[in-house]
């Protein structure tokens, strides 16, 4: 019975393994730039507080001076002096410094358990756990700083990464007590698929989109939706049932396969690129929180509460302003407009208002208005002060807590 199971199991693994190769080679888009005068890529910024957090992580965790210098250089290459994130450089760094899949050719050539352990040690495992990856962790921390606007793309990347980590931790205990080499290699192949798909599609899709390789981006997204099929889900379910029938010692593997199944189901059937976008924030007028203001985004409106706060969900239906236009997979323009008594007070910057579906845009509006309706020096100065306050808030997110303590009328 066990010999029959092993033969079936290995046959199924052979069906699964090509998924890794297919996601990397089949239908690979040609990297040809598409220029358009109408395309204005979204921008990402972090706060000064966020940048200081990255520097603190480097100072705390990197002991070697050369590594520390390289880490600072990595951050400075991704984040400009005025705190803008180069999203393409970030995607490249994620692929370069993230955990790498084991080349299938090397895995296929393994003939002993010792060789398999050596292979795992080179790529994933050290001292019974994941190899320390400080540079990869640093890149992930940068990604976390902009995760709200990445929406479903960020969830896909992090959930896939978590499954990889869980799979490697299972490998450590599973392989040591497993006599059959081929089953061990098969399980490693499954973990390989997870890290290959999540790592490749995150970096490639971001790189294609922000390099304005629009067709390549859409091809990458189409391949993503085909990477895991209904047949794969049925295959995983069959393996689970078979393992459960053999013995309880396979329970951790069965549970793990269940989580892989949930991940695939979320991607294929839930279509997260159609999830709503959360819109939230606070409106402050002349240093006081503004109640009763109308906040509008993507055709939906809400009124600020007594604390000047607003929160609602907007539909991500693609339109001509989406990036790319009229496509679900990309980012959607979510300009937030604040008005009161029929008069528009403020709206968000267009290039900072793009969000992937399932993401969030949060904005703290600082508005200063004088009583005069004439365009005079006082009005001009007030508008310039508005812009300065917004830039200060971008750099120092805690600034609002300070300004709210100031009584403007007592100055």
mmCIF file of C-alpha atoms in Angstrom:
data_model
loop_
_atom_site.group_PDB
_atom_site.id
_atom_site.type_symbol
_atom_site.label_atom_id
_atom_site.label_comp_id
_atom_site.label_asym_id
_atom_site.label_seq_id
_atom_site.Cartn_x
_atom_site.Cartn_y
_atom_site.Cartn_z
ATOM 1 C CA UNK A 1 0.000 0.000 0.000
ATOM 2 C CA UNK A 2 2.746 2.445 0.935
ATOM 3 C CA UNK A 3 4.669 1.722 -2.273
ATOM 4 C CA UNK A 4 1.527 2.419 -4.303
ATOM 5 C CA UNK A 5 0.959 5.662 -2.420
ATOM 6 C CA UNK A 6 4.559 6.781 -2.918
ATOM 7 C CA UNK A 7 4.326 6.166 -6.654
ATOM 8 C CA UNK A 8 1.064 8.144 -6.862
ATOM 9 C CA UNK A 9 2.435 10.916 -4.699
ATOM 10 C CA UNK A 10 5.547 11.324 -6.850
ATOM 11 C CA UNK A 11 3.472 11.310 -10.015
ATOM 12 C CA UNK A 12 1.360 14.121 -8.610
ATOM 13 C CA UNK A 13 4.441 16.080 -7.591
ATOM 14 C CA UNK A 14 5.761 15.811 -11.125
ATOM 15 C CA UNK A 15 2.521 17.436 -12.279
ATOM 16 C CA UNK A 16 2.982 20.258 -9.789
ATOM 17 C CA UNK A 17 6.679 20.978 -10.302
ATOM 18 C CA UNK A 18 6.331 22.401 -13.839
ATOM 19 C CA UNK A 19 4.177 25.187 -12.396
ATOM 20 C CA UNK A 20 7.381 26.764 -11.090
ATOM 21 C CA UNK A 21 9.044 26.616 -14.468
ATOM 22 C CA UNK A 22 5.936 27.719 -16.314
ATOM 23 C CA UNK A 23 5.512 30.809 -14.190
ATOM 24 C CA UNK A 24 9.051 31.864 -15.039
ATOM 25 C CA UNK A 25 9.394 30.953 -18.691
ATOM 26 C CA UNK A 26 6.091 30.346 -20.461
ATOM 27 C CA UNK A 27 4.565 33.375 -22.162
ATOM 28 C CA UNK A 28 7.229 35.647 -20.712
ATOM 29 C CA UNK A 29 6.487 39.230 -21.804
ATOM 30 C CA UNK A 30 9.044 41.133 -23.840
ATOM 31 C CA UNK A 31 10.423 44.085 -21.875
ATOM 32 C CA UNK A 32 9.657 46.817 -24.385
ATOM 33 C CA UNK A 33 8.874 50.264 -23.040
ATOM 34 C CA UNK A 34 5.585 51.840 -24.032
ATOM 35 C CA UNK A 35 5.722 55.599 -23.807
ATOM 36 C CA UNK A 36 2.606 57.718 -23.571
ATOM 37 C CA UNK A 37 2.198 61.416 -22.994
ATOM 38 C CA UNK A 38 -0.959 60.674 -21.029
ATOM 39 C CA UNK A 39 0.689 58.236 -18.590
ATOM 40 C CA UNK A 40 1.808 59.834 -15.341
ATOM 41 C CA UNK A 41 2.941 57.092 -12.919
ATOM 42 C CA UNK A 42 1.802 57.316 -9.292
ATOM 43 C CA UNK A 43 4.293 58.344 -6.641
ATOM 44 C CA UNK A 44 5.062 56.807 -3.260
ATOM 45 C CA UNK A 45 6.541 58.675 -0.301
ATOM 46 C CA UNK A 46 7.452 57.598 3.191
ATOM 47 C CA UNK A 47 7.688 59.746 6.312
ATOM 48 C CA UNK A 48 10.854 60.941 7.986
ATOM 49 C CA UNK A 49 9.792 58.797 10.929
ATOM 50 C CA UNK A 50 9.714 55.771 8.617
ATOM 51 C CA UNK A 51 13.174 56.523 7.239
ATOM 52 C CA UNK A 52 14.592 56.892 10.736
ATOM 53 C CA UNK A 53 13.067 53.519 11.576
ATOM 54 C CA UNK A 54 14.966 51.936 8.689
ATOM 55 C CA UNK A 55 18.236 53.543 9.808
ATOM 56 C CA UNK A 56 17.624 52.361 13.362
ATOM 57 C CA UNK A 57 17.062 48.804 12.063
ATOM 58 C CA UNK A 58 20.391 48.962 10.234
ATOM 59 C CA UNK A 59 22.272 50.295 13.270
ATOM 60 C CA UNK A 60 20.723 47.672 15.547
ATOM 61 C CA UNK A 61 21.016 44.562 13.382
ATOM 62 C CA UNK A 62 24.008 44.972 11.050
ATOM 63 C CA UNK A 63 27.208 44.362 13.006
ATOM 64 C CA UNK A 64 29.734 44.250 10.176
ATOM 65 C CA UNK A 65 30.730 47.769 9.071
ATOM 66 C CA UNK A 66 30.844 46.809 5.407
ATOM 67 C CA UNK A 67 27.374 45.238 5.571
ATOM 68 C CA UNK A 68 26.112 48.303 7.405
ATOM 69 C CA UNK A 69 27.457 50.587 4.667
ATOM 70 C CA UNK A 70 25.859 48.377 2.016
ATOM 71 C CA UNK A 71 22.537 48.500 3.879
ATOM 72 C CA UNK A 72 22.609 52.313 3.997
ATOM 73 C CA UNK A 73 23.476 52.362 0.298
ATOM 74 C CA UNK A 74 20.550 50.026 -0.413
ATOM 75 C CA UNK A 75 18.093 52.299 1.389
ATOM 76 C CA UNK A 76 19.496 55.446 -0.222
ATOM 77 C CA UNK A 77 19.196 53.828 -3.653
ATOM 78 C CA UNK A 78 15.491 53.168 -3.110
ATOM 79 C CA UNK A 79 14.473 56.259 -1.125
ATOM 80 C CA UNK A 80 15.442 59.697 -2.386
ATOM 81 C CA UNK A 81 16.603 62.619 -0.256
ATOM 82 C CA UNK A 82 13.047 63.997 -0.341
ATOM 83 C CA UNK A 83 11.587 60.650 0.761
ATOM 84 C CA UNK A 84 10.165 59.403 -2.542
ATOM 85 C CA UNK A 85 10.307 55.645 -3.038
ATOM 86 C CA UNK A 86 11.690 54.412 -6.348
ATOM 87 C CA UNK A 87 9.189 51.600 -6.755
ATOM 88 C CA UNK A 88 11.151 49.884 -9.557
ATOM 89 C CA UNK A 89 14.331 49.827 -7.493
ATOM 90 C CA UNK A 90 12.296 48.440 -4.606
ATOM 91 C CA UNK A 91 10.920 45.620 -6.763
ATOM 92 C CA UNK A 92 14.410 44.788 -8.028
ATOM 93 C CA UNK A 93 15.780 44.726 -4.471
ATOM 94 C CA UNK A 94 12.940 42.458 -3.366
ATOM 95 C CA UNK A 95 13.859 39.912 -6.018
ATOM 96 C CA UNK A 96 17.598 40.253 -5.422
ATOM 97 C CA UNK A 97 17.636 40.038 -1.630
ATOM 98 C CA UNK A 98 14.584 37.879 -0.951
ATOM 99 C CA UNK A 99 14.791 34.138 -0.293
ATOM 100 C CA UNK A 100 15.529 32.336 -3.534
ATOM 101 C CA UNK A 101 13.898 29.174 -4.879
ATOM 102 C CA UNK A 102 16.110 26.132 -5.254
ATOM 103 C CA UNK A 103 16.860 25.548 -8.963
ATOM 104 C CA UNK A 104 14.860 22.556 -10.091
ATOM 105 C CA UNK A 105 17.854 21.096 -11.901
ATOM 106 C CA UNK A 106 19.801 20.988 -8.631
ATOM 107 C CA UNK A 107 16.883 19.430 -6.785
ATOM 108 C CA UNK A 108 16.441 16.794 -9.491
ATOM 109 C CA UNK A 109 20.111 15.784 -9.230
ATOM 110 C CA UNK A 110 19.883 14.985 -5.495
ATOM 111 C CA UNK A 111 20.367 11.242 -4.912
ATOM 112 C CA UNK A 112 20.847 11.015 -1.141
ATOM 113 C CA UNK A 113 19.300 12.524 1.944
ATOM 114 C CA UNK A 114 22.641 14.095 2.803
ATOM 115 C CA UNK A 115 22.751 15.876 -0.557
ATOM 116 C CA UNK A 116 19.223 17.170 0.017
ATOM 117 C CA UNK A 117 20.167 18.508 3.437
ATOM 118 C CA UNK A 118 23.238 20.187 1.926
ATOM 119 C CA UNK A 119 21.055 21.781 -0.740
ATOM 120 C CA UNK A 120 18.619 23.086 1.862
ATOM 121 C CA UNK A 121 21.506 24.427 3.925
ATOM 122 C CA UNK A 122 22.801 26.402 0.935
ATOM 123 C CA UNK A 123 19.477 28.036 0.145
ATOM 124 C CA UNK A 124 17.129 28.050 3.129
ATOM 125 C CA UNK A 125 18.184 26.323 6.328
ATOM 126 C CA UNK A 126 20.861 27.020 8.949
ATOM 127 C CA UNK A 127 21.020 25.665 12.487
ATOM 128 C CA UNK A 128 17.535 24.206 12.224
ATOM 129 C CA UNK A 129 15.824 27.324 10.916
ATOM 130 C CA UNK A 130 15.711 29.862 8.113
ATOM 131 C CA UNK A 131 19.012 31.416 7.098
ATOM 132 C CA UNK A 132 19.235 34.948 8.495
ATOM 133 C CA UNK A 133 18.428 37.403 5.716
ATOM 134 C CA UNK A 134 18.968 40.915 7.053
ATOM 135 C CA UNK A 135 19.021 42.580 3.650
ATOM 136 C CA UNK A 136 15.795 40.840 2.660
ATOM 137 C CA UNK A 137 14.189 41.867 5.944
ATOM 138 C CA UNK A 138 15.313 45.457 5.338
ATOM 139 C CA UNK A 139 13.674 45.487 1.899
ATOM 140 C CA UNK A 140 10.486 44.043 3.401
ATOM 141 C CA UNK A 141 10.449 46.846 5.961
ATOM 142 C CA UNK A 142 10.520 49.398 3.152
ATOM 143 C CA UNK A 143 7.623 47.592 1.468
ATOM 144 C CA UNK A 144 5.695 47.684 4.756
ATOM 145 C CA UNK A 145 5.966 51.486 4.814
ATOM 146 C CA UNK A 146 3.870 51.728 1.636
ATOM 147 C CA UNK A 147 1.761 48.594 2.116
ATOM 148 C CA UNK A 148 -1.556 50.439 2.511
ATOM 149 C CA UNK A 149 -1.592 51.586 -1.107
ATOM 150 C CA UNK A 150 -0.286 48.238 -2.421
ATOM 151 C CA UNK A 151 -3.503 46.534 -1.301
ATOM 152 C CA UNK A 152 -4.042 43.042 -2.668
ATOM 153 C CA UNK A 153 -0.547 42.939 -4.229
ATOM 154 C CA UNK A 154 0.998 43.338 -0.777
ATOM 155 C CA UNK A 155 -1.268 40.646 0.694
ATOM 156 C CA UNK A 156 -0.313 38.242 -2.102
ATOM 157 C CA UNK A 157 3.388 38.889 -1.478
ATOM 158 C CA UNK A 158 3.257 38.563 2.306
ATOM 159 C CA UNK A 159 0.887 35.589 2.436
ATOM 160 C CA UNK A 160 3.063 33.734 -0.056
ATOM 161 C CA UNK A 161 6.134 34.589 1.997
ATOM 162 C CA UNK A 162 4.480 33.343 5.181
ATOM 163 C CA UNK A 163 3.614 30.038 3.520
ATOM 164 C CA UNK A 164 7.216 29.697 2.404
ATOM 165 C CA UNK A 165 8.505 30.289 5.939
ATOM 166 C CA UNK A 166 6.023 27.779 7.344
ATOM 167 C CA UNK A 167 7.009 25.239 4.710
ATOM 168 C CA UNK A 168 10.722 25.577 5.460
ATOM 169 C CA UNK A 169 10.088 25.156 9.182
ATOM 170 C CA UNK A 170 8.120 21.998 8.423
ATOM 171 C CA UNK A 171 10.930 20.726 6.195
ATOM 172 C CA UNK A 172 13.426 20.840 9.058
ATOM 173 C CA UNK A 173 11.441 18.399 11.199
ATOM 174 C CA UNK A 174 9.771 16.468 8.406
ATOM 175 C CA UNK A 175 12.852 15.446 6.418
ATOM 176 C CA UNK A 176 14.883 14.285 9.413
ATOM 177 C CA UNK A 177 12.297 11.660 10.298
ATOM 178 C CA UNK A 178 11.423 10.663 6.751
ATOM 179 C CA UNK A 179 13.016 7.598 5.206
ATOM 180 C CA UNK A 180 11.825 8.058 1.635
ATOM 181 C CA UNK A 181 13.988 10.578 -0.263
ATOM 182 C CA UNK A 182 11.599 11.137 -3.161
ATOM 183 C CA UNK A 183 8.711 12.219 -0.920
ATOM 184 C CA UNK A 184 11.078 14.644 0.824
ATOM 185 C CA UNK A 185 12.155 16.060 -2.549
ATOM 186 C CA UNK A 186 8.494 16.344 -3.558
ATOM 187 C CA UNK A 187 7.631 18.361 -0.488
ATOM 188 C CA UNK A 188 10.596 20.664 -1.103
ATOM 189 C CA UNK A 189 9.255 21.169 -4.629
ATOM 190 C CA UNK A 190 5.904 22.347 -3.259
ATOM 191 C CA UNK A 191 7.607 24.922 -1.037
ATOM 192 C CA UNK A 192 9.707 25.908 -4.046
ATOM 193 C CA UNK A 193 6.552 26.638 -6.044
ATOM 194 C CA UNK A 194 5.190 28.933 -3.344
ATOM 195 C CA UNK A 195 8.309 31.085 -3.035
ATOM 196 C CA UNK A 196 8.816 31.169 -6.807
ATOM 197 C CA UNK A 197 5.303 32.372 -7.551
ATOM 198 C CA UNK A 198 4.981 34.944 -4.760
ATOM 199 C CA UNK A 199 8.473 36.390 -5.250
ATOM 200 C CA UNK A 200 8.453 36.444 -9.036
ATOM 201 C CA UNK A 201 5.009 37.934 -9.601
ATOM 202 C CA UNK A 202 5.383 40.659 -6.990
ATOM 203 C CA UNK A 203 8.672 41.973 -8.349
ATOM 204 C CA UNK A 204 7.877 41.429 -12.024
ATOM 205 C CA UNK A 205 4.427 43.031 -11.962
ATOM 206 C CA UNK A 206 5.640 46.118 -10.083
ATOM 207 C CA UNK A 207 8.646 46.475 -12.385
ATOM 208 C CA UNK A 208 6.538 46.118 -15.538
ATOM 209 C CA UNK A 209 3.865 48.551 -14.375
ATOM 210 C CA UNK A 210 6.138 51.358 -13.240
ATOM 211 C CA UNK A 211 8.442 50.988 -16.228
ATOM 212 C CA UNK A 212 5.304 51.606 -18.298
ATOM 213 C CA UNK A 213 5.562 48.158 -19.900
ATOM 214 C CA UNK A 214 1.777 48.016 -19.832
ATOM 215 C CA UNK A 215 1.307 44.990 -22.096
ATOM 216 C CA UNK A 216 3.985 43.103 -20.176
ATOM 217 C CA UNK A 217 2.244 43.972 -16.905
ATOM 218 C CA UNK A 218 -1.106 42.671 -18.155
ATOM 219 C CA UNK A 219 0.547 39.500 -19.471
ATOM 220 C CA UNK A 220 2.213 38.982 -16.083
ATOM 221 C CA UNK A 221 -1.122 39.376 -14.312
ATOM 222 C CA UNK A 222 -2.829 36.995 -16.733
ATOM 223 C CA UNK A 223 -0.131 34.395 -16.079
ATOM 224 C CA UNK A 224 -0.584 34.876 -12.342
ATOM 225 C CA UNK A 225 -4.251 33.968 -12.489
ATOM 226 C CA UNK A 226 -3.320 30.819 -14.428
ATOM 227 C CA UNK A 227 -0.437 29.775 -12.179
ATOM 228 C CA UNK A 228 -2.831 27.979 -9.846
ATOM 229 C CA UNK A 229 -5.810 26.246 -11.425
ATOM 230 C CA UNK A 230 -8.855 24.378 -10.144
ATOM 231 C CA UNK A 231 -7.016 21.195 -11.020
ATOM 232 C CA UNK A 232 -4.221 22.205 -8.648
ATOM 233 C CA UNK A 233 -6.733 22.707 -5.855
ATOM 234 C CA UNK A 234 -8.252 19.273 -6.507
ATOM 235 C CA UNK A 235 -4.770 17.784 -6.572
ATOM 236 C CA UNK A 236 -3.873 19.271 -3.202
ATOM 237 C CA UNK A 237 -7.168 18.074 -1.735
ATOM 238 C CA UNK A 238 -6.559 14.541 -3.006
ATOM 239 C CA UNK A 239 -3.054 14.478 -1.502
ATOM 240 C CA UNK A 240 -4.447 15.691 1.818
ATOM 241 C CA UNK A 241 -7.037 12.926 1.932
ATOM 242 C CA UNK A 242 -4.439 10.316 1.015
ATOM 243 C CA UNK A 243 -1.994 11.468 3.695
ATOM 244 C CA UNK A 244 -4.720 11.501 6.335
ATOM 245 C CA UNK A 245 -5.542 7.895 5.480
ATOM 246 C CA UNK A 246 -1.935 6.767 5.934
ATOM 247 C CA UNK A 247 -1.307 8.112 9.410
ATOM 248 C CA UNK A 248 -1.505 10.947 11.923
ATOM 249 C CA UNK A 249 2.197 11.729 11.556
ATOM 250 C CA UNK A 250 1.328 13.528 8.317
ATOM 251 C CA UNK A 251 -1.118 15.886 10.062
ATOM 252 C CA UNK A 252 1.252 18.932 9.979
ATOM 253 C CA UNK A 253 1.696 18.431 6.233
ATOM 254 C CA UNK A 254 -2.058 18.099 5.721
ATOM 255 C CA UNK A 255 -2.705 21.321 7.635
ATOM 256 C CA UNK A 256 -0.027 23.098 5.641
ATOM 257 C CA UNK A 257 -1.517 21.938 2.332
ATOM 258 C CA UNK A 258 -4.875 23.257 3.559
ATOM 259 C CA UNK A 259 -3.356 26.697 4.002
ATOM 260 C CA UNK A 260 -1.866 26.515 0.510
ATOM 261 C CA UNK A 261 -5.311 25.603 -0.792
ATOM 262 C CA UNK A 262 -6.840 28.618 0.975
ATOM 263 C CA UNK A 263 -4.167 30.868 -0.518
ATOM 264 C CA UNK A 264 -4.840 29.620 -4.037
ATOM 265 C CA UNK A 265 -8.602 29.840 -3.540
ATOM 266 C CA UNK A 266 -8.270 33.465 -2.399
ATOM 267 C CA UNK A 267 -6.222 34.343 -5.470
ATOM 268 C CA UNK A 268 -8.178 32.431 -8.106
ATOM 269 C CA UNK A 269 -11.769 32.595 -6.886
ATOM 270 C CA UNK A 270 -11.984 35.646 -4.588
ATOM 271 C CA UNK A 271 -10.414 37.929 -7.212
ATOM 272 C CA UNK A 272 -8.819 40.309 -4.673
ATOM 273 C CA UNK A 273 -8.098 42.865 -7.419
ATOM 274 C CA UNK A 274 -11.821 43.681 -7.203
ATOM 275 C CA UNK A 275 -11.842 44.385 -3.443
ATOM 276 C CA UNK A 276 -13.012 47.786 -2.278
ATOM 277 C CA UNK A 277 -10.612 50.561 -1.326
ATOM 278 C CA UNK A 278 -10.775 52.076 2.148
ATOM 279 C CA UNK A 279 -10.810 55.883 2.248
ATOM 280 C CA UNK A 280 -10.195 57.548 5.600
ATOM 281 C CA UNK A 281 -8.710 60.591 7.255
ATOM 282 C CA UNK A 282 -9.269 63.780 9.218
ATOM 283 C CA UNK A 283 -10.127 67.337 8.139
ATOM 284 C CA UNK A 284 -8.647 70.232 10.136
ATOM 285 C CA UNK A 285 -9.723 73.785 9.304
ATOM 286 C CA UNK A 286 -7.839 76.663 10.934
ATOM 287 C CA UNK A 287 -6.405 74.328 13.593
ATOM 288 C CA UNK A 288 -9.862 72.940 14.524
ATOM 289 C CA UNK A 289 -11.359 69.646 13.472
ATOM 290 C CA UNK A 290 -14.061 70.293 10.913
ATOM 291 C CA UNK A 291 -17.420 68.555 11.426
ATOM 292 C CA UNK A 292 -20.074 68.360 8.730
ATOM 293 C CA UNK A 293 -17.692 68.613 5.766
ATOM 294 C CA UNK A 294 -18.498 66.574 2.667
ATOM 295 C CA UNK A 295 -15.761 64.148 1.614
ATOM 296 C CA UNK A 296 -16.020 62.649 -1.865
ATOM 297 C CA UNK A 297 -13.971 59.944 -3.578
ATOM 298 C CA UNK A 298 -14.752 57.990 -6.748
ATOM 299 C CA UNK A 299 -18.346 59.219 -6.784
ATOM 300 C CA UNK A 300 -19.088 58.288 -3.171
ATOM 301 C CA UNK A 301 -19.538 60.835 -0.390
ATOM 302 C CA UNK A 302 -19.658 60.952 3.390
ATOM 303 C CA UNK A 303 -19.867 63.662 6.042
ATOM 304 C CA UNK A 304 -17.128 64.161 8.617
ATOM 305 C CA UNK A 305 -18.137 63.426 12.210
ATOM 306 C CA UNK A 306 -17.794 65.725 15.218
ATOM 307 C CA UNK A 307 -14.052 64.991 15.332
ATOM 308 C CA UNK A 308 -13.568 65.833 11.660
ATOM 309 C CA UNK A 309 -12.982 62.171 10.827
ATOM 310 C CA UNK A 310 -14.220 60.225 7.818
ATOM 311 C CA UNK A 311 -14.032 56.577 6.757
ATOM 312 C CA UNK A 312 -15.782 54.703 3.970
ATOM 313 C CA UNK A 313 -15.160 52.218 1.162
ATOM 314 C CA UNK A 314 -14.970 53.092 -2.530
ATOM 315 C CA UNK A 315 -15.502 50.729 -5.429
ATOM 316 C CA UNK A 316 -12.368 50.121 -7.518
ATOM 317 C CA UNK A 317 -14.191 49.847 -10.843
ATOM 318 C CA UNK A 318 -11.485 50.620 -13.423
ATOM 319 C CA UNK A 319 -11.822 53.690 -15.595
ATOM 320 C CA UNK A 320 -9.761 55.906 -17.884
ATOM 321 C CA UNK A 321 -7.877 57.294 -14.866
ATOM 322 C CA UNK A 322 -6.772 53.870 -13.624
ATOM 323 C CA UNK A 323 -3.124 52.888 -14.002
ATOM 324 C CA UNK A 324 -3.160 51.250 -16.500
ATOM 325 C CA UNK A 325 -6.452 52.622 -17.894
ATOM 326 C CA UNK A 326 -9.588 50.507 -17.624
ATOM 327 C CA UNK A 327 -7.831 47.533 -15.984
ATOM 328 C CA UNK A 328 -8.720 45.867 -12.671
ATOM 329 C CA UNK A 329 -5.225 44.646 -11.851
ATOM 330 C CA UNK A 330 -3.499 48.004 -11.553
ATOM 331 C CA UNK A 331 -3.906 51.086 -9.369
ATOM 332 C CA UNK A 332 -7.017 53.249 -9.250
ATOM 333 C CA UNK A 333 -7.156 57.022 -8.915
ATOM 334 C CA UNK A 334 -8.773 57.891 -5.589
ATOM 335 C CA UNK A 335 -8.615 61.678 -5.341
ATOM 336 C CA UNK A 336 -10.331 62.791 -2.123
ATOM 337 C CA UNK A 337 -12.192 66.104 -2.245
ATOM 338 C CA UNK A 338 -13.279 68.047 0.853
ATOM 339 C CA UNK A 339 -16.047 70.629 0.539
ATOM 340 C CA UNK A 340 -18.255 72.645 2.855
ATOM 341 C CA UNK A 341 -21.423 74.562 2.028
ATOM 342 C CA UNK A 342 -20.920 73.794 -1.648
ATOM 343 C CA UNK A 343 -17.378 75.168 -1.728
ATOM 344 C CA UNK A 344 -14.385 72.927 -2.420
ATOM 345 C CA UNK A 345 -11.777 73.399 0.314
ATOM 346 C CA UNK A 346 -9.087 70.912 -0.640
ATOM 347 C CA UNK A 347 -8.345 67.750 -2.600
ATOM 348 C CA UNK A 348 -5.515 65.244 -2.570
ATOM 349 C CA UNK A 349 -2.677 65.257 -5.058
ATOM 350 C CA UNK A 350 -3.491 63.068 -8.045
ATOM 351 C CA UNK A 351 -0.154 61.223 -8.184
ATOM 352 C CA UNK A 352 -0.394 60.374 -4.477
ATOM 353 C CA UNK A 353 -3.988 59.168 -4.728
ATOM 354 C CA UNK A 354 -3.499 55.923 -6.641
ATOM 355 C CA UNK A 355 -4.253 52.684 -4.771
ATOM 356 C CA UNK A 356 -4.393 48.987 -5.662
ATOM 357 C CA UNK A 357 -7.731 47.315 -4.939
ATOM 358 C CA UNK A 358 -8.019 46.130 -1.354
ATOM 359 C CA UNK A 359 -5.745 48.959 -0.274
ATOM 360 C CA UNK A 360 -6.257 52.116 1.712
ATOM 361 C CA UNK A 361 -5.684 55.814 1.239
ATOM 362 C CA UNK A 362 -5.559 57.856 4.432
ATOM 363 C CA UNK A 363 -5.192 61.612 4.345
ATOM 364 C CA UNK A 364 -4.927 64.302 6.994
ATOM 365 C CA UNK A 365 -6.182 67.587 5.535
ATOM 366 C CA UNK A 366 -4.737 70.830 6.903
ATOM 367 C CA UNK A 367 -6.815 73.725 5.611
ATOM 368 C CA UNK A 368 -6.312 77.378 6.461
ATOM 369 C CA UNK A 369 -8.803 79.857 5.089
ATOM 370 C CA UNK A 370 -9.065 83.606 5.550
ATOM 371 C CA UNK A 371 -12.313 85.560 5.575
ATOM 372 C CA UNK A 372 -11.435 87.566 2.454
ATOM 373 C CA UNK A 373 -12.561 86.152 -0.870
ATOM 374 C CA UNK A 374 -10.269 88.444 -2.836
ATOM 375 C CA UNK A 375 -7.005 87.189 -4.309
ATOM 376 C CA UNK A 376 -4.618 89.358 -2.322
ATOM 377 C CA UNK A 377 -1.273 88.871 -0.582
ATOM 378 C CA UNK A 378 -2.958 87.441 2.517
ATOM 379 C CA UNK A 379 -4.791 84.822 0.457
ATOM 380 C CA UNK A 380 -1.622 83.862 -1.361
ATOM 381 C CA UNK A 381 0.273 83.483 1.917
ATOM 382 C CA UNK A 382 -2.510 81.334 3.368
ATOM 383 C CA UNK A 383 -2.399 79.000 0.374
ATOM 384 C CA UNK A 384 1.389 78.731 0.643
ATOM 385 C CA UNK A 385 1.030 77.925 4.352
ATOM 386 C CA UNK A 386 -1.437 75.181 3.415
ATOM 387 C CA UNK A 387 1.151 73.607 1.129
ATOM 388 C CA UNK A 388 3.871 73.920 3.760
ATOM 389 C CA UNK A 389 1.686 72.224 6.377
ATOM 390 C CA UNK A 390 0.987 69.306 4.036
ATOM 391 C CA UNK A 391 4.687 68.850 3.316
ATOM 392 C CA UNK A 392 5.518 69.025 7.026
ATOM 393 C CA UNK A 393 2.914 66.383 7.752
ATOM 394 C CA UNK A 394 4.368 64.149 5.038
ATOM 395 C CA UNK A 395 7.755 64.373 6.735
ATOM 396 C CA UNK A 396 6.553 64.392 10.336
ATOM 397 C CA UNK A 397 3.313 62.435 10.824
ATOM 398 C CA UNK A 398 3.118 63.450 14.494
ATOM 399 C CA UNK A 399 2.984 67.124 13.516
ATOM 400 C CA UNK A 400 -0.811 67.114 13.678
ATOM 401 C CA UNK A 401 -0.674 66.259 17.371
ATOM 402 C CA UNK A 402 1.445 69.327 17.938
ATOM 403 C CA UNK A 403 -0.572 71.757 15.842
ATOM 404 C CA UNK A 404 -3.838 70.617 17.421
ATOM 405 C CA UNK A 405 -2.546 71.817 20.797
ATOM 406 C CA UNK A 406 -2.043 75.340 19.427
ATOM 407 C CA UNK A 407 -4.816 77.886 19.844
ATOM 408 C CA UNK A 408 -4.408 79.915 16.673
ATOM 409 C CA UNK A 409 -6.586 82.705 17.974
ATOM 410 C CA UNK A 410 -4.395 83.288 21.017
ATOM 411 C CA UNK A 411 -1.255 83.947 18.948
#
